[in-house]
Short mmCIF file of C-alpha atoms in Angstrom, two decimals:
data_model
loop_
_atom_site.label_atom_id
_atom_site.label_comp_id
_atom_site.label_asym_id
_atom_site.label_seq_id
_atom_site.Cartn_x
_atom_site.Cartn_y
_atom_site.Cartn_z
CA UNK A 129 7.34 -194.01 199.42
CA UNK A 130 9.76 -196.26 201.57
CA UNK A 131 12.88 -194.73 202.35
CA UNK A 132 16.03 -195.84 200.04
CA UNK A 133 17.40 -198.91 201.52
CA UNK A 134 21.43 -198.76 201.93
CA UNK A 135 22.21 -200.24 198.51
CA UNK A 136 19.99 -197.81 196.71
CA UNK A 137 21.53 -194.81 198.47
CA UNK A 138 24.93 -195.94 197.98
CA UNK A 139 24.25 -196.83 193.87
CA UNK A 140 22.79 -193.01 194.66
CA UNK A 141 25.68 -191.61 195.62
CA UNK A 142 27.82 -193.25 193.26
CA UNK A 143 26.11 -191.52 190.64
CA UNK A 144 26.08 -188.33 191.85
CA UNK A 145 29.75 -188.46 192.40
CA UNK A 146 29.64 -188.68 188.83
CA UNK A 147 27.13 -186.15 187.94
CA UNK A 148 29.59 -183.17 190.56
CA UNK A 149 32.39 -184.47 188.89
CA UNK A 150 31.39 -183.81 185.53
CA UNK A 151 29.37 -180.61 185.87
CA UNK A 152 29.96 -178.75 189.11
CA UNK A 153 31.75 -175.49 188.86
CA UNK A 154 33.18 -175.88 192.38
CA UNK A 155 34.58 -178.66 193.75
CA UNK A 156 32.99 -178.61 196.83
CA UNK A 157 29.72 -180.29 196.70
CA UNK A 158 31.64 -183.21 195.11
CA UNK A 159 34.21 -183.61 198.39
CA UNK A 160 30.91 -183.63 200.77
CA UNK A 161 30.24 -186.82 199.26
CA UNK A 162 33.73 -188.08 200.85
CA UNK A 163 34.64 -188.32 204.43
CA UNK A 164 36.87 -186.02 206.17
CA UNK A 165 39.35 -188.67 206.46
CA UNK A 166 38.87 -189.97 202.83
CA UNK A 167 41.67 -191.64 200.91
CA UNK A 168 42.13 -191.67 197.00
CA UNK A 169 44.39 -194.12 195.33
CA UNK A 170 45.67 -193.93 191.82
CA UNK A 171 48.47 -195.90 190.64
CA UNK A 172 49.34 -196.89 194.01
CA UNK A 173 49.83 -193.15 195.01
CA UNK A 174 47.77 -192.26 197.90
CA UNK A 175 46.17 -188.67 199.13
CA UNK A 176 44.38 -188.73 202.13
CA UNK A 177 42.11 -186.45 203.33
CA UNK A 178 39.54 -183.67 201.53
CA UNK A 179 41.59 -181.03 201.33
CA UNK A 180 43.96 -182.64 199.31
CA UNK A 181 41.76 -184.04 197.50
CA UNK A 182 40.65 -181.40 196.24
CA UNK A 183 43.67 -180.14 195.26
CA UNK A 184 44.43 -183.60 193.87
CA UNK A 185 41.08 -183.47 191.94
CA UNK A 186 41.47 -180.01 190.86
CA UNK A 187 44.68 -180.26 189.00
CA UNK A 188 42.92 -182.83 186.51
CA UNK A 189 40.29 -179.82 186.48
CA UNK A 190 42.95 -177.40 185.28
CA UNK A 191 44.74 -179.77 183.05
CA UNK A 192 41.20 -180.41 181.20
CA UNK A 193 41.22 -184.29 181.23
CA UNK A 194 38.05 -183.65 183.54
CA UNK A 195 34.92 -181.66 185.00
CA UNK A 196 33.26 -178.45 183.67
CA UNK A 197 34.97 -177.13 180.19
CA UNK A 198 36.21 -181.09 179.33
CA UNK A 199 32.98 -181.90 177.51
CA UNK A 200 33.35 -185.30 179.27
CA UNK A 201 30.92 -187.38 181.18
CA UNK A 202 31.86 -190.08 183.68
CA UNK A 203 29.53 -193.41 182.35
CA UNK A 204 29.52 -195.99 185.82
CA UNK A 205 28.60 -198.88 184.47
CA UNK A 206 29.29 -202.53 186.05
CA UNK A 207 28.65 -201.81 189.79
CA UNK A 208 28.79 -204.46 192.85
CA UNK A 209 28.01 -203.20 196.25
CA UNK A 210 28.80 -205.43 199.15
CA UNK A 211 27.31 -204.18 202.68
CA UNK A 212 30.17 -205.07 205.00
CA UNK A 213 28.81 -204.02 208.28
CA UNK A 214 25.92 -202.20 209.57
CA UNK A 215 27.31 -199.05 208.15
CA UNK A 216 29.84 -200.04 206.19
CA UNK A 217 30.07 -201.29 202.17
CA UNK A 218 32.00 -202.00 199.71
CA UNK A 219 31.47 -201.14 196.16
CA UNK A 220 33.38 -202.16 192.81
CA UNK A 221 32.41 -200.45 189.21
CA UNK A 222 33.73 -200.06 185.97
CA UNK A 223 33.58 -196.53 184.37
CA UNK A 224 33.98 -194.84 180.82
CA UNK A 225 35.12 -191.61 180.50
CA UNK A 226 33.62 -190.06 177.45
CA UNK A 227 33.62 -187.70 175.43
CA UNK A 228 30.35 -185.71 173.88
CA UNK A 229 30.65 -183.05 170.80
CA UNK A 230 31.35 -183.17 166.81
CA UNK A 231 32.43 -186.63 167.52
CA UNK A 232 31.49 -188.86 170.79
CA UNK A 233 35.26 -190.53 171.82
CA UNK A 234 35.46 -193.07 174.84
CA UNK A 235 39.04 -191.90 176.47
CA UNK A 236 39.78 -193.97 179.14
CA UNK A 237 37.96 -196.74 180.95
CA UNK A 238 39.07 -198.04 184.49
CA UNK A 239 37.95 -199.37 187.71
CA UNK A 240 36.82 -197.88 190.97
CA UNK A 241 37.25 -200.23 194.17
CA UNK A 242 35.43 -198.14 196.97
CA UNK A 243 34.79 -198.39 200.66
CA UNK A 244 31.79 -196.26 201.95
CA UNK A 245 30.55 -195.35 205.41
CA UNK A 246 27.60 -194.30 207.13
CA UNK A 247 27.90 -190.74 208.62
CA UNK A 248 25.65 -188.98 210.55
CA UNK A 249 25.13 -186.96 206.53
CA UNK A 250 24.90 -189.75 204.56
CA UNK A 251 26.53 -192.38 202.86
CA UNK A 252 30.02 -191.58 202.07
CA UNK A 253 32.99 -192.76 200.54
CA UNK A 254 35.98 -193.14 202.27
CA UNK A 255 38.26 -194.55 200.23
CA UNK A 256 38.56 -194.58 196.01
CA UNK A 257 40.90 -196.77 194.45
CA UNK A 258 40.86 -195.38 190.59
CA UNK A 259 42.27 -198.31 188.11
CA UNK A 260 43.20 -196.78 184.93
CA UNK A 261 42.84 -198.91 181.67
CA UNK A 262 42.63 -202.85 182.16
CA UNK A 263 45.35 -205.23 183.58
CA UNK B 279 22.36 -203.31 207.24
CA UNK B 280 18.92 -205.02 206.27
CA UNK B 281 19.99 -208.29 204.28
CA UNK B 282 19.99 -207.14 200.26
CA UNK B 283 16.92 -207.77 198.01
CA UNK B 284 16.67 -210.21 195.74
CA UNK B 285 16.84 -207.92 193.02
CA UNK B 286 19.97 -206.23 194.52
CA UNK B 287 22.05 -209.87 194.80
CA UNK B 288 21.16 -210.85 191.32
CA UNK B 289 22.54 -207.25 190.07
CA UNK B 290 25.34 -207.87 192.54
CA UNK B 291 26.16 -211.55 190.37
CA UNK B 292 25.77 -209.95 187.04
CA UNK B 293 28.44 -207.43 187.69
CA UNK B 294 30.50 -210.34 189.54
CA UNK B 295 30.06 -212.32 186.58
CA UNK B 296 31.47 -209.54 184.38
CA UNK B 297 34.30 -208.95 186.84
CA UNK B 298 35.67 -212.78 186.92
CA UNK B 299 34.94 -212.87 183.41
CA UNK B 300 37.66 -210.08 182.67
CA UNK B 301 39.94 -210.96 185.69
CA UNK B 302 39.41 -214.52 187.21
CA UNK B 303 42.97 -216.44 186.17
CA UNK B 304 40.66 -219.46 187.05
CA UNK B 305 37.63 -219.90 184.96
CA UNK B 306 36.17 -222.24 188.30
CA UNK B 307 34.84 -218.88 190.50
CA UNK B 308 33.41 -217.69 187.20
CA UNK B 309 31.61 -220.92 186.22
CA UNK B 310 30.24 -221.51 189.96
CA UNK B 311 27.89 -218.31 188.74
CA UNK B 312 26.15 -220.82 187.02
CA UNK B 313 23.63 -223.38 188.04
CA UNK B 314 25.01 -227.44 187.50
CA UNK B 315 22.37 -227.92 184.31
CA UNK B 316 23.16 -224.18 183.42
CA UNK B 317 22.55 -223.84 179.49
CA UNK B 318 24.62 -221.37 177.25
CA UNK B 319 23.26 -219.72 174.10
CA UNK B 320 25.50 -217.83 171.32
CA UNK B 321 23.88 -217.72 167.66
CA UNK B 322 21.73 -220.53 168.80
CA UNK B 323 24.14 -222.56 169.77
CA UNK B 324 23.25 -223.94 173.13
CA UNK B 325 25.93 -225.42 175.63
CA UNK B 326 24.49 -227.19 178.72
CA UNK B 327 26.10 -228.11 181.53
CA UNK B 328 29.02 -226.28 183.67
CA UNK B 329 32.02 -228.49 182.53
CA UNK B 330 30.99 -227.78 178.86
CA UNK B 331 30.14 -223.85 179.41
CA UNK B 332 33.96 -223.71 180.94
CA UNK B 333 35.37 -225.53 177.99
CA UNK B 334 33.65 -222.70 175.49
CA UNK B 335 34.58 -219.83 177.72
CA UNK B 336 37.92 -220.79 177.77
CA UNK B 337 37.81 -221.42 173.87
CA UNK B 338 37.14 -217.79 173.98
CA UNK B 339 40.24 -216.96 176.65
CA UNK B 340 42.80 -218.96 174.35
CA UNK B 341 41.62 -216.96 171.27
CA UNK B 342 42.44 -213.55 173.49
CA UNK B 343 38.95 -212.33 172.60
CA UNK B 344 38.21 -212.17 176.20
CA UNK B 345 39.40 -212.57 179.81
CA UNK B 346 42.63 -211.91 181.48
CA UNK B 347 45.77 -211.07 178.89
CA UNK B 348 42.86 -209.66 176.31
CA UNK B 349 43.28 -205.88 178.21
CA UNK B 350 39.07 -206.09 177.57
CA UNK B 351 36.03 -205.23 180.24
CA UNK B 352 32.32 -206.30 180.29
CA UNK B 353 30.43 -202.48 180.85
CA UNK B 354 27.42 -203.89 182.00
CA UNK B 355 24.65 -201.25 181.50
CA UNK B 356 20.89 -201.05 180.56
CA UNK B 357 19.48 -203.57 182.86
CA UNK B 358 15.80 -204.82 184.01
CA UNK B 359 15.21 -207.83 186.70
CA UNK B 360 12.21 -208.96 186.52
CA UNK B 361 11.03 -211.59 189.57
CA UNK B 362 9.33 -214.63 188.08
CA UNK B 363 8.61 -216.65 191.26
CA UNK B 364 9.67 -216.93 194.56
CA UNK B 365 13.37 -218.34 193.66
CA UNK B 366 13.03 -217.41 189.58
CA UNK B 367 14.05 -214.30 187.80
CA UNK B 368 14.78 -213.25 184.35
CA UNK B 369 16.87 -210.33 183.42
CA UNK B 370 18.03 -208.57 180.46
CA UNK B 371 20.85 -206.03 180.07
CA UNK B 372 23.05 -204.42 177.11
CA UNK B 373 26.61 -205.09 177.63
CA UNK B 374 29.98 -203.47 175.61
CA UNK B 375 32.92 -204.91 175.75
CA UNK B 376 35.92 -202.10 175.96
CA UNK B 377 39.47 -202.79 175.69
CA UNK B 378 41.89 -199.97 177.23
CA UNK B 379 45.56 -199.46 176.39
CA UNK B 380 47.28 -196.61 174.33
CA UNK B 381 43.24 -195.84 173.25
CA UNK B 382 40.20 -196.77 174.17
CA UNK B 383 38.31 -199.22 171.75
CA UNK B 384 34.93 -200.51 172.28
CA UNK B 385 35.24 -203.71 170.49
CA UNK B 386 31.71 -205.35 170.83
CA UNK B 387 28.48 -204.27 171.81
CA UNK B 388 25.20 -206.63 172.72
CA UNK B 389 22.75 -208.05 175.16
CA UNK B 390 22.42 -210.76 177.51
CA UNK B 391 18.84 -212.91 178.39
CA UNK B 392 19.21 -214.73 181.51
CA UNK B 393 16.80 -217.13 183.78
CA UNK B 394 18.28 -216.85 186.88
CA UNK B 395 17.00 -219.60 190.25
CA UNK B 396 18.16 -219.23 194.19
CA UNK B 397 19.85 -222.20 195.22
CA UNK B 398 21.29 -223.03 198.64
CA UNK B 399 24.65 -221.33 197.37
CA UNK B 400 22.67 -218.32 196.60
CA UNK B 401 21.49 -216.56 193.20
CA UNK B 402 22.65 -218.45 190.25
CA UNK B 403 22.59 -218.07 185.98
CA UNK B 404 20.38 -221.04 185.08
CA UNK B 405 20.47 -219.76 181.29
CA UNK B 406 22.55 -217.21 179.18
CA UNK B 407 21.32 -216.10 175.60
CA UNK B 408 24.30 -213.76 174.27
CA UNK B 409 23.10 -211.69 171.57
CA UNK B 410 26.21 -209.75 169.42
CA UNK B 411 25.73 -206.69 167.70
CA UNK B 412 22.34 -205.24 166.84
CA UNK B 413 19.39 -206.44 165.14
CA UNK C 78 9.64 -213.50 196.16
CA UNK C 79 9.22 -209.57 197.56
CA UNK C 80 7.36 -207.18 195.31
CA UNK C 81 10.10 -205.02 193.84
CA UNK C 82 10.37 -201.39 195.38
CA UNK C 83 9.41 -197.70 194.00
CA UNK C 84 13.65 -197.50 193.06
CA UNK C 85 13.58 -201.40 191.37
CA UNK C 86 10.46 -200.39 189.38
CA UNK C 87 11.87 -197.46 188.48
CA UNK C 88 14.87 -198.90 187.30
CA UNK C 89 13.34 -201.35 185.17
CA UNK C 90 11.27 -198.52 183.85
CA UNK C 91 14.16 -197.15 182.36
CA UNK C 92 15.67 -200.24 181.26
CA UNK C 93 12.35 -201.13 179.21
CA UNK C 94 11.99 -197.91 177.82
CA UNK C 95 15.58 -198.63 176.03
CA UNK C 96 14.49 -202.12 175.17
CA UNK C 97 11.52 -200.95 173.53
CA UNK C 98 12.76 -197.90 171.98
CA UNK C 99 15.57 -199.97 170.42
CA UNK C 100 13.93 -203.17 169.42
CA UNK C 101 9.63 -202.20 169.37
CA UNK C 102 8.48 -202.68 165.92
CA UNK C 103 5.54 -200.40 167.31
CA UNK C 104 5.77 -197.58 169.31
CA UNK C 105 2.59 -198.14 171.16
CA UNK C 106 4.04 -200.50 174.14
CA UNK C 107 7.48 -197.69 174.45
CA UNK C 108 4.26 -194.56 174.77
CA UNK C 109 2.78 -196.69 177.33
CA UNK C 110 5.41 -196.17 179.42
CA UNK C 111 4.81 -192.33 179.21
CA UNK C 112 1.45 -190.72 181.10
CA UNK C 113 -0.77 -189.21 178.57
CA UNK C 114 0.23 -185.87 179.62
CA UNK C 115 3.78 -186.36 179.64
CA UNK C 116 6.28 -183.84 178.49
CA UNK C 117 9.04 -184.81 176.27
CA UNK C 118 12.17 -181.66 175.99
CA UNK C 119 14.92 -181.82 173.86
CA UNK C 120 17.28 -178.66 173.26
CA UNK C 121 14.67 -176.51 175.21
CA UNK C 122 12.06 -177.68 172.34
CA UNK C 123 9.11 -179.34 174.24
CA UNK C 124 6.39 -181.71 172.87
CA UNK C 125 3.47 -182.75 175.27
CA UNK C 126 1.13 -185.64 175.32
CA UNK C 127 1.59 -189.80 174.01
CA UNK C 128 0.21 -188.92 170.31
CA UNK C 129 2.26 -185.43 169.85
CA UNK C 130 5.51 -187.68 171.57
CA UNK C 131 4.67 -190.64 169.67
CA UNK C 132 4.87 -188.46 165.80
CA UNK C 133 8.53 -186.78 166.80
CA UNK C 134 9.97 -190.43 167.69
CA UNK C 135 8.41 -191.51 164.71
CA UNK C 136 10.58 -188.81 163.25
CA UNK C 137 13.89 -190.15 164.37
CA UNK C 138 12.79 -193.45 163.55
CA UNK C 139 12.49 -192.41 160.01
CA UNK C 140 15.53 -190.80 159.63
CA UNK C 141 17.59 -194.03 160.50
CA UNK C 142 18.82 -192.37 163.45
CA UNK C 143 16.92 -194.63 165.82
CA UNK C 144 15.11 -197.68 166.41
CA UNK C 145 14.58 -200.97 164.56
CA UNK C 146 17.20 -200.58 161.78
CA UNK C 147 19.26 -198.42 162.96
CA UNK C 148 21.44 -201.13 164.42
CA UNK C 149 21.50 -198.74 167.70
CA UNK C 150 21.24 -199.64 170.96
CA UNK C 151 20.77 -196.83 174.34
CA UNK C 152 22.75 -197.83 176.63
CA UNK C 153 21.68 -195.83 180.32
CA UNK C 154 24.60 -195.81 182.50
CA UNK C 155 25.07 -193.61 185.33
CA UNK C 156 21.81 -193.23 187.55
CA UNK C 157 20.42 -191.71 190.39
CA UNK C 158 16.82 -192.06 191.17
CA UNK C 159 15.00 -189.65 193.58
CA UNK C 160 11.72 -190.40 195.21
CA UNK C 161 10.25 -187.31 195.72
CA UNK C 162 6.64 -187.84 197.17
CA UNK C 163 4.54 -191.44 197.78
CA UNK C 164 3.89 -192.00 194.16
CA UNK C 165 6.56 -189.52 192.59
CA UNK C 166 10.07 -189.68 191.49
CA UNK C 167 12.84 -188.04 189.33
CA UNK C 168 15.48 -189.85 188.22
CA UNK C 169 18.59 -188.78 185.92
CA UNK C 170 20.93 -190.59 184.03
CA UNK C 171 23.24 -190.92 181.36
CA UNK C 172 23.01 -192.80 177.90
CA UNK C 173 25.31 -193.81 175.14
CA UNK C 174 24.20 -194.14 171.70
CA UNK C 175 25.92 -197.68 170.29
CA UNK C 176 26.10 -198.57 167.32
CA UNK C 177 26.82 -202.35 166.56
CA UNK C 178 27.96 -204.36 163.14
CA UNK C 179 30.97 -204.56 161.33
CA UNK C 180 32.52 -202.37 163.92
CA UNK C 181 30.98 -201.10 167.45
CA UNK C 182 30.79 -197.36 167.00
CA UNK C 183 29.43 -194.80 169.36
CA UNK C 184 26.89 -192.06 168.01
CA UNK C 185 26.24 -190.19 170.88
CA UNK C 186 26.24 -189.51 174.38
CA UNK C 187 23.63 -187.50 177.01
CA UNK C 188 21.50 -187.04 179.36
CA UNK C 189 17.90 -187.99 180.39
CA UNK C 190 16.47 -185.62 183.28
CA UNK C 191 13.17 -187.53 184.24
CA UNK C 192 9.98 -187.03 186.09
CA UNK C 193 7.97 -190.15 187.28
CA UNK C 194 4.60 -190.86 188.35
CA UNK C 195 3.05 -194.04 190.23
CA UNK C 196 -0.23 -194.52 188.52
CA UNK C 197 -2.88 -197.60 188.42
CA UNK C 198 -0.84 -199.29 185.84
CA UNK C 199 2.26 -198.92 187.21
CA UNK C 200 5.72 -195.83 186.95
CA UNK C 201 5.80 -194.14 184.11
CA UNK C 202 7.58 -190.97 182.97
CA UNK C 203 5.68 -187.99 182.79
CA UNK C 204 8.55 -185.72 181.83
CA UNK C 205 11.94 -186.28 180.20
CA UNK C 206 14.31 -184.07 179.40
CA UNK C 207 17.02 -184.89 176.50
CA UNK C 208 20.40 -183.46 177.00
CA UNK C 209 22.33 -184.32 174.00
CA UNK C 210 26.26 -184.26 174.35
CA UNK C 211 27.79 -182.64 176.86
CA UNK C 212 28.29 -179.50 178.48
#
């Protein structure tokens, strides 16, 4: 089989984001998947790097809004990707976070507006912008 | 990066489609999605031509069912591309349309059927059947 | 126009499956899309082979829960898609269960875990896994 071209490995990674987010018990196969220097934007607050990431991540963990023990699944729906450079894409998607039990509740729906690179590893995202709701 | 597919740039306009759709002030970069002769099906009722397409779409805008102000999305989701000809295509994908605020509320739910031709400009939506609901 | 790659016809795969399981008065075309041997697991439960698959959708089908009727359409969302070998794939994803009419409702939400095989007519799944919910 032909090797994944760029577009496929970046939808690829997209999804797996997802798929860590939602149902790894540690957070750190999820933060390989970003580079060392990542940024994350929500709300116009910025982290930057994957340590703090992590940490940034992990309090939504421990608050239970997402990840393992939130019975919630992260839907990417809508998804542009936009190579940029040789190694270098943008990407643009519209996710659902829902939820899956008794009942099946959407509770939020947003926007991510990400840059990827090319590392020696992988694609990789290196910065998230997370849009909450809809403007 | 290798130039992207075919396949990949119509996927590409579909979610570009959706994003203008829900965010474009302007309904112009929205309707340039569409080839000149471009026809527009809903219940039937066909609209042909891009002038005429604009004037439904924004019918749609001033009734806050849709587009910026209407706090809505376009989750595009299940979707197949299927290459007809060299510069032909058809595709078919579910879409739900979520508005986020206070809750989440997925307001509508349905499919599109599109003809899709490669002009000069690039991929384009020749024809749009918008089926509502379920059968 | 380029012949579409392993990862395009997989994707479609998927995408037809859902049309078909949705809208197929017959199951005949959506079992074509399985190998005869396929597997077919939900809540540990498995059923193998086309007919054996074929009688427990039938099932759901009958109790209004899916298919023509139903007013329900799959939604897949979220997707990664593996190749594994020349002619062999896996692929996960995630699905929401939408209901559409009066008001846009949705029934559930999972998981598909899938196996894929290239064979003389084409991909087709040879095992899926159902995850129903979530974790």
């Amino acid at each position: 089989m032909t090797a994944l071209s760029p577009v496929d490995e970046i939808r690829n990674l997209m999804a797996r984001f997802a798929f860590l987010a939602d149902g790894s018990p540690e957070l750190g196969p999820l933060l390989d998947l970003l580079t060392e220097d990542a940024e994350w934007v929500v709300g116009g607050t910025a982290t930057t790097g994957r340590a703090a990431i992590g940490e940034r991540l992990g309090g939504s963990r421990a608050a239970g809004v997402a990840g393992p023990g939130s019975g919630t699944r992260h839907l990417i729906t809508t998804l542009e990707v936009v190579p940029t450079g040789e190694d270098a894409a943008t990407a643009r998607s519209y996710w659902l976070l829902v939820a899956g039990g008794e009942t099946t509740e959407c509770r939020m729906v947003g926007e991510y507006r990400d840059t990827l690179r090319r590392t020696p590893d992988g694609w990789r995202i290196s910065r998230r912008e997370v849009v909450v709701g809809t403007a």
